[in-house]
Every structure is written in structure tokens, then in C-alpha cells.
Amino acid sequence: MLKTSSAYIINFEAIMDPRGDLTSIEYGSTLPFIVKRAYYIYNVPAGATRGSHAHKNLRQLIIAMSGSFTVNLDVGDAQNSFFLNNPRKGLFVNTMVWREIVDFSQGAVCLVLASENYDPDDYIRSHELFLNQRKSINSI
Ligand code: TYD
């Protein structure tokens, strides 16, 4: 089981209305970082895996805006899986957490709110390298 400092679910408020529901996500009250970038993953073919990397400095909030998928997280000495299927829940993922996103349902839309601009140098794409770097963190 991952420590909550690595990843946790944030429940958002929904403003229910006969015209439809509304959810807002705001820095401070629900979001632990200022959003510099948002991107979304969609049209994912059955069986595809997204992610498969960790970030050195980037923190993220991952939301299933539509449909469902599973986020597998790994910090070297602990692993957790989160099934996301509700736009009122977000998965916060801290720095130095390996993630894979799998089992996208047909039509699923994965929204990612990110604390940093896109920077290819912030990625760790080798799982072996990631585990080596995590070892020193886990031993503290
Ligand atoms: P990648 O991070 O590999 O996607 P995944 O979320 O599955 O790990 O990104 C796929 C491609 O998109 C890669 O060429 C980098 C590019 N990209 C951007 O240009 N900007 C972005 O904000 C992101 C997340 C990716």
C-alpha cells in the first residue's frame, strides 16, 4: 500500500441541478498545486497502456471525465491500483511515482491536470532507473 504522500483520491463537490451537475476544482480547497497544464487522453484502443513513466518534479491530478480506466502506481517498495470511473473523484499523484494507465473502457476520457509545463527532461522512462532512484528515497 502506498503512503498517502505518494498518491490519494480527492473527492470533489458536485453542484446538482436538474439541468445537469457541475463540479469545480480550485487550487487550495481541492487541488494541492497550481495547474500549469492540462491534457487529456482519449480514443484509446482496447488493450493499450498509457503512462509507463515517473516524473521527477511534476505532480498530477488524474480524472476519469468519462468512462473508466485503472491507474497502477509503484514506488518501488509498495504498489497500489486505483479504478477511476467518476468525474467527481481525482487521483493525486506525487513526484517520483511510476504510473501505468490500463483497461480504458470504450470512449473513456482521461483528464490530467499538471503542476508543470511539459518538459521531456522531467520524465523517467526506464523502470530500472526509477527503482534505483526510489531506493535512495525509500531508505530515508
Ligand atoms: P507521453 O507522456 O508519452 O504520453 P503518456 O501519458 O501515455 O505517457 O506523451 C506522448 C507524446 O505526447 C510524446 O511525444 C510527448 C507528447 N506530449 C506533449 O507534447 N505535451 C504534453 O503535455 C504531453 C503530456 C505529451
Coordinates of C-alpha atoms and ligand atoms in Angstrom, one line a residue:
M1 CA 0.0 0.0 0.0
L2 CA 1.4 3.4 -1.0
K3 CA 1.7 6.1 1.6
T4 CA -0.8 8.9 1.1
S5 CA 2.0 11.3 0.5
S6 CA 2.6 9.5 -2.8
A7 CA -1.0 9.3 -4.0
Y8 CA -4.5 9.7 -2.8
I9 CA -8.1 10.2 -4.0
I10 CA -9.6 13.7 -3.8
N11 CA -13.4 13.8 -3.7
F12 CA -14.9 16.9 -5.5
E13 CA -18.1 18.6 -4.6
A14 CA -20.9 18.3 -7.2
I15 CA -23.5 21.1 -7.6
M16 CA -26.5 19.1 -8.5
D17 CA -29.1 20.7 -10.8
P18 CA -32.0 19.4 -12.8
R19 CA -30.1 20.9 -15.8
G20 CA -27.0 18.8 -15.0
D21 CA -24.3 18.5 -12.4
L22 CA -21.3 20.9 -12.1
T23 CA -18.0 20.2 -10.4
S24 CA -15.3 22.8 -9.9
I25 CA -11.7 22.1 -8.9
E26 CA -9.9 25.0 -7.3
Y27 CA -6.4 25.5 -6.0
G28 CA -6.2 25.5 -2.2
S29 CA -9.6 24.0 -1.4
T30 CA -9.4 20.8 -3.6
L31 CA -6.2 21.0 -5.5
P32 CA -2.8 20.9 -3.8
F33 CA -0.9 22.6 -6.7
I34 CA -1.4 25.4 -9.2
V35 CA -2.3 23.9 -12.6
K36 CA 0.2 25.0 -15.3
R37 CA -1.0 22.5 -17.9
A38 CA -3.9 20.2 -18.7
Y39 CA -4.1 17.4 -21.3
Y40 CA -6.4 14.6 -22.0
I41 CA -6.1 11.1 -23.4
Y42 CA -8.9 9.7 -25.4
N43 CA -9.7 7.4 -28.4
V44 CA -7.6 4.8 -26.6
P45 CA -7.8 1.4 -28.3
A46 CA -8.7 -1.7 -26.3
G47 CA -5.7 -3.2 -24.5
A48 CA -3.5 0.0 -24.8
T49 CA -1.3 1.1 -21.9
R50 CA -0.5 4.8 -21.3
G51 CA 2.0 6.3 -19.0
S52 CA 4.8 3.9 -18.1
H53 CA 6.9 6.5 -16.6
A54 CA 7.6 8.6 -13.5
H55 CA 8.2 12.4 -13.0
K56 CA 11.0 14.0 -11.1
N57 CA 9.2 17.3 -10.2
L58 CA 5.7 17.1 -11.7
R59 CA 2.6 16.4 -9.7
Q60 CA -0.7 15.4 -11.3
L61 CA -4.4 15.0 -10.8
I62 CA -5.9 12.3 -12.9
I63 CA -9.7 12.3 -13.5
A64 CA -11.9 9.9 -15.5
M65 CA -14.1 12.6 -17.2
S66 CA -15.9 9.8 -19.0
G67 CA -15.8 6.0 -18.9
S68 CA -13.2 4.2 -16.8
F69 CA -9.6 3.1 -16.5
T70 CA -7.2 1.8 -13.9
V71 CA -4.1 3.6 -12.7
N72 CA -1.4 1.3 -11.4
L73 CA 1.1 3.1 -9.2
D74 CA 4.5 1.9 -7.9
V75 CA 7.0 3.4 -5.6
G76 CA 9.5 0.5 -5.5
D77 CA 8.6 -0.9 -2.1
A78 CA 4.8 -0.5 -2.5
Q79 CA 2.2 -0.7 -5.2
N80 CA -1.5 0.4 -5.5
S81 CA -4.2 0.3 -8.2
F82 CA -6.9 2.9 -8.5
F83 CA -10.0 2.2 -10.6
L84 CA -11.4 5.6 -11.8
N85 CA -14.9 5.9 -13.2
N86 CA -16.3 9.0 -11.6
P87 CA -15.7 12.6 -12.7
R88 CA -16.2 13.6 -9.0
K89 CA -13.0 11.9 -8.0
G90 CA -9.4 12.8 -8.8
L91 CA -6.3 10.8 -8.2
F92 CA -3.4 12.9 -6.9
V93 CA 0.0 11.5 -8.0
N94 CA 3.1 13.0 -6.4
T95 CA 6.6 13.2 -7.8
M96 CA 8.7 10.0 -8.2
V97 CA 5.7 7.6 -8.6
W98 CA 5.8 5.2 -11.5
R99 CA 2.4 5.1 -13.2
E100 CA 0.7 2.9 -15.9
I101 CA -2.9 3.6 -17.0
V102 CA -4.6 0.5 -18.4
D103 CA -8.0 -1.1 -19.1
F104 CA -9.6 2.0 -20.7
S105 CA -13.3 1.5 -21.4
Q106 CA -14.5 2.4 -24.8
G107 CA -14.9 6.2 -25.1
A108 CA -13.0 6.8 -21.9
V109 CA -11.5 10.3 -21.4
C110 CA -8.6 10.7 -19.0
L111 CA -8.0 14.3 -18.0
V112 CA -4.7 15.2 -16.4
L113 CA -4.0 18.4 -14.6
A114 CA -0.3 19.0 -14.2
S115 CA 1.7 21.2 -11.9
E116 CA 4.4 22.0 -14.5
N117 CA 4.7 22.8 -18.2
Y118 CA 5.7 19.9 -20.5
D119 CA 9.4 19.0 -20.0
P120 CA 10.7 15.8 -21.6
D121 CA 13.7 16.0 -19.1
D122 CA 11.3 15.6 -16.2
Y123 CA 10.4 12.1 -17.3
I124 CA 12.0 8.9 -16.0
R125 CA 11.0 6.3 -18.7
S126 CA 13.2 3.4 -17.6
H127 CA 11.6 1.4 -14.8
E128 CA 15.0 0.1 -13.7
L129 CA 16.4 3.6 -13.4
F130 CA 13.3 4.6 -11.5
L131 CA 13.7 1.8 -9.0
N132 CA 17.3 2.7 -8.4
Q133 CA 16.4 6.3 -7.7
R134 CA 13.5 5.3 -5.5
K135 CA 15.8 3.1 -3.4
S136 CA 17.6 6.1 -2.0
I137 CA 14.3 7.9 -1.2
N138 CA 12.8 4.7 0.4
S139 CA 15.8 4.2 2.6
I140 CA 15.5 7.7 4.2
Ligands
TYD1 P1 3.5 10.6 -23.2 O1 3.9 11.4 -22.0 O2 4.5 9.5 -23.6 O3 2.1 10.0 -23.0 P2 1.6 9.1 -21.8 O4 0.7 9.9 -21.0 O5 1.0 7.9 -22.4 O6 2.9 8.7 -21.0 O7 3.3 11.6 -24.4 C1 3.0 11.2 -25.7 C2 3.5 12.2 -26.7 O8 2.9 13.5 -26.5 C3 5.0 12.5 -26.6 O9 5.5 12.6 -27.9 C4 5.1 13.8 -25.8 C5 3.9 14.5 -26.2 N1 3.3 15.4 -25.2 C6 3.3 16.8 -25.4 O10 3.8 17.3 -26.4 N2 2.8 17.6 -24.4 C7 2.3 17.1 -23.3 O11 1.8 17.8 -22.4 C8 2.3 15.6 -23.1 C9 1.8 15.0 -21.8 C10 2.9 14.8 -24.1

